[in-house]
């Protein structure tokens, strides 16, 4: 009976540690995504501030190119962050 209780205790402890590790990975990913989104917003605001005069004169090419580059950088950063998160989760699950 004591062996079964110890086995159950060890199994629960292992599951709690795995859950804690996965939660920490999720929180870290959310923190990185928040930073990425902040950089994205600052980039868009910078383009709006510098290219607004050309937009008003009817030349939108500078704004479109700069904004497009900012959007592509944002997507690449988001994809890298999410891919890294998935890799870490799968690595964590494989260890348990």
PDB file of C-alpha atoms in Angstrom:
ATOM      1  CA  UNK A   1       0.000   0.000   0.000  1.00  0.00           C
ATOM      2  CA  UNK A   2       2.826   2.408   0.860  1.00  0.00           C
ATOM      3  CA  UNK A   3       4.569   1.626  -2.434  1.00  0.00           C
ATOM      4  CA  UNK A   4       1.436   2.542  -4.384  1.00  0.00           C
ATOM      5  CA  UNK A   5       1.068   5.768  -2.410  1.00  0.00           C
ATOM      6  CA  UNK A   6       4.715   6.668  -3.054  1.00  0.00           C
ATOM      7  CA  UNK A   7       4.325   5.913  -6.756  1.00  0.00           C
ATOM      8  CA  UNK A   8       1.212   8.085  -6.935  1.00  0.00           C
ATOM      9  CA  UNK A   9       2.988  10.865  -5.040  1.00  0.00           C
ATOM     10  CA  UNK A  10       5.986  10.737  -7.423  1.00  0.00           C
ATOM     11  CA  UNK A  11       3.717  10.699 -10.464  1.00  0.00           C
ATOM     12  CA  UNK A  12       1.764  13.721  -9.213  1.00  0.00           C
ATOM     13  CA  UNK A  13       4.975  15.568  -8.378  1.00  0.00           C
ATOM     14  CA  UNK A  14       6.307  14.880 -11.860  1.00  0.00           C
ATOM     15  CA  UNK A  15       3.093  16.118 -13.466  1.00  0.00           C
ATOM     16  CA  UNK A  16       3.132  19.266 -11.325  1.00  0.00           C
ATOM     17  CA  UNK A  17       6.738  19.981 -12.322  1.00  0.00           C
ATOM     18  CA  UNK A  18       5.882  19.491 -16.001  1.00  0.00           C
ATOM     19  CA  UNK A  19       2.853  21.771 -15.671  1.00  0.00           C
ATOM     20  CA  UNK A  20       4.962  24.411 -13.944  1.00  0.00           C
ATOM     21  CA  UNK A  21       7.650  24.203 -16.636  1.00  0.00           C
ATOM     22  CA  UNK A  22       5.073  24.513 -19.427  1.00  0.00           C
ATOM     23  CA  UNK A  23       3.396  27.467 -17.720  1.00  0.00           C
ATOM     24  CA  UNK A  24       6.756  29.207 -17.380  1.00  0.00           C
ATOM     25  CA  UNK A  25       7.429  28.610 -21.075  1.00  0.00           C
ATOM     26  CA  UNK A  26       4.023  30.087 -21.914  1.00  0.00           C
ATOM     27  CA  UNK A  27       4.654  33.149 -19.766  1.00  0.00           C
ATOM     28  CA  UNK A  28       8.056  33.643 -21.369  1.00  0.00           C
ATOM     29  CA  UNK A  29       6.514  33.417 -24.823  1.00  0.00           C
ATOM     30  CA  UNK A  30       3.825  35.957 -23.872  1.00  0.00           C
ATOM     31  CA  UNK A  31       6.517  38.312 -22.600  1.00  0.00           C
ATOM     32  CA  UNK A  32       8.464  38.020 -25.866  1.00  0.00           C
ATOM     33  CA  UNK A  33       5.282  38.541 -27.910  1.00  0.00           C
ATOM     34  CA  UNK A  34       4.507  41.668 -25.894  1.00  0.00           C
ATOM     35  CA  UNK A  35       7.981  43.015 -26.653  1.00  0.00           C
ATOM     36  CA  UNK A  36       7.589  42.163 -30.353  1.00  0.00           C
ATOM     37  CA  UNK A  37       4.205  43.893 -30.523  1.00  0.00           C
ATOM     38  CA  UNK A  38       5.613  46.966 -28.759  1.00  0.00           C
ATOM     39  CA  UNK A  39       8.466  47.171 -31.261  1.00  0.00           C
ATOM     40  CA  UNK A  40       5.950  46.814 -34.080  1.00  0.00           C
ATOM     41  CA  UNK A  41       3.765  49.636 -32.758  1.00  0.00           C
ATOM     42  CA  UNK A  42       6.794  51.901 -32.284  1.00  0.00           C
ATOM     43  CA  UNK A  43       7.928  51.105 -35.829  1.00  0.00           C
ATOM     44  CA  UNK A  44       4.542  51.976 -37.304  1.00  0.00           C
ATOM     45  CA  UNK A  45       4.405  55.205 -35.339  1.00  0.00           C
ATOM     46  CA  UNK A  46       7.884  56.121 -36.525  1.00  0.00           C
ATOM     47  CA  UNK A  47       6.870  55.597 -40.146  1.00  0.00           C
ATOM     48  CA  UNK A  48       3.715  57.614 -39.698  1.00  0.00           C
ATOM     49  CA  UNK A  49       5.722  60.460 -38.203  1.00  0.00           C
ATOM     50  CA  UNK A  50       8.439  60.543 -40.848  1.00  0.00           C
ATOM     51  CA  UNK A  51       6.404  59.739 -43.954  1.00  0.00           C
ATOM     52  CA  UNK A  52       3.200  61.643 -43.188  1.00  0.00           C
ATOM     53  CA  UNK A  53       4.236  64.687 -45.214  1.00  0.00           C
ATOM     54  CA  UNK A  54       4.928  62.645 -48.342  1.00  0.00           C
ATOM     55  CA  UNK A  55       1.556  60.949 -47.839  1.00  0.00           C
ATOM     56  CA  UNK A  56      -0.163  64.318 -47.738  1.00  0.00           C
ATOM     57  CA  UNK A  57       1.581  65.340 -50.976  1.00  0.00           C
ATOM     58  CA  UNK A  58       0.210  62.202 -52.646  1.00  0.00           C
ATOM     59  CA  UNK A  59       3.399  60.128 -52.571  1.00  0.00           C
ATOM     60  CA  UNK A  60       2.572  57.043 -50.561  1.00  0.00           C
ATOM     61  CA  UNK A  61       5.473  54.902 -51.786  1.00  0.00           C
ATOM     62  CA  UNK A  62       7.798  55.717 -48.878  1.00  0.00           C
ATOM     63  CA  UNK A  63       5.110  55.007 -46.305  1.00  0.00           C
ATOM     64  CA  UNK A  64       4.042  51.789 -48.011  1.00  0.00           C
ATOM     65  CA  UNK A  65       7.595  50.460 -48.336  1.00  0.00           C
ATOM     66  CA  UNK A  66       8.531  51.355 -44.760  1.00  0.00           C
ATOM     67  CA  UNK A  67       5.289  50.016 -43.335  1.00  0.00           C
ATOM     68  CA  UNK A  68       5.533  46.848 -45.418  1.00  0.00           C
ATOM     69  CA  UNK A  69       9.052  46.215 -44.130  1.00  0.00           C
ATOM     70  CA  UNK A  70       7.881  46.773 -40.549  1.00  0.00           C
ATOM     71  CA  UNK A  71       4.987  44.335 -41.040  1.00  0.00           C
ATOM     72  CA  UNK A  72       7.242  41.646 -42.537  1.00  0.00           C
ATOM     73  CA  UNK A  73       9.727  42.044 -39.684  1.00  0.00           C
ATOM     74  CA  UNK A  74       6.841  41.712 -37.221  1.00  0.00           C
ATOM     75  CA  UNK A  75       5.564  38.532 -38.861  1.00  0.00           C
ATOM     76  CA  UNK A  76       9.057  37.030 -38.927  1.00  0.00           C
ATOM     77  CA  UNK A  77       9.591  37.827 -35.239  1.00  0.00           C
ATOM     78  CA  UNK A  78       6.194  36.400 -34.278  1.00  0.00           C
ATOM     79  CA  UNK A  79       6.824  33.223 -36.279  1.00  0.00           C
ATOM     80  CA  UNK A  80      10.269  32.759 -34.723  1.00  0.00           C
ATOM     81  CA  UNK A  81       8.870  33.288 -31.226  1.00  0.00           C
ATOM     82  CA  UNK A  82       6.000  30.837 -31.697  1.00  0.00           C
ATOM     83  CA  UNK A  83       8.239  28.243 -33.359  1.00  0.00           C
ATOM     84  CA  UNK A  84      10.718  28.503 -30.491  1.00  0.00           C
ATOM     85  CA  UNK A  85       7.872  28.110 -27.983  1.00  0.00           C
ATOM     86  CA  UNK A  86       6.615  24.981 -29.744  1.00  0.00           C
ATOM     87  CA  UNK A  87      10.126  23.525 -29.845  1.00  0.00           C
ATOM     88  CA  UNK A  88      10.589  24.157 -26.118  1.00  0.00           C
ATOM     89  CA  UNK A  89       7.219  22.588 -25.292  1.00  0.00           C
ATOM     90  CA  UNK A  90       7.991  19.475 -27.325  1.00  0.00           C
ATOM     91  CA  UNK A  91      11.428  19.241 -25.715  1.00  0.00           C
ATOM     92  CA  UNK A  92       9.867  19.570 -22.256  1.00  0.00           C
ATOM     93  CA  UNK A  93       7.288  16.891 -23.012  1.00  0.00           C
ATOM     94  CA  UNK A  94       9.933  14.535 -24.379  1.00  0.00           C
ATOM     95  CA  UNK A  95      11.917  14.778 -21.142  1.00  0.00           C
ATOM     96  CA  UNK A  96       8.950  13.611 -19.070  1.00  0.00           C
TER      97      UNK A  96
END
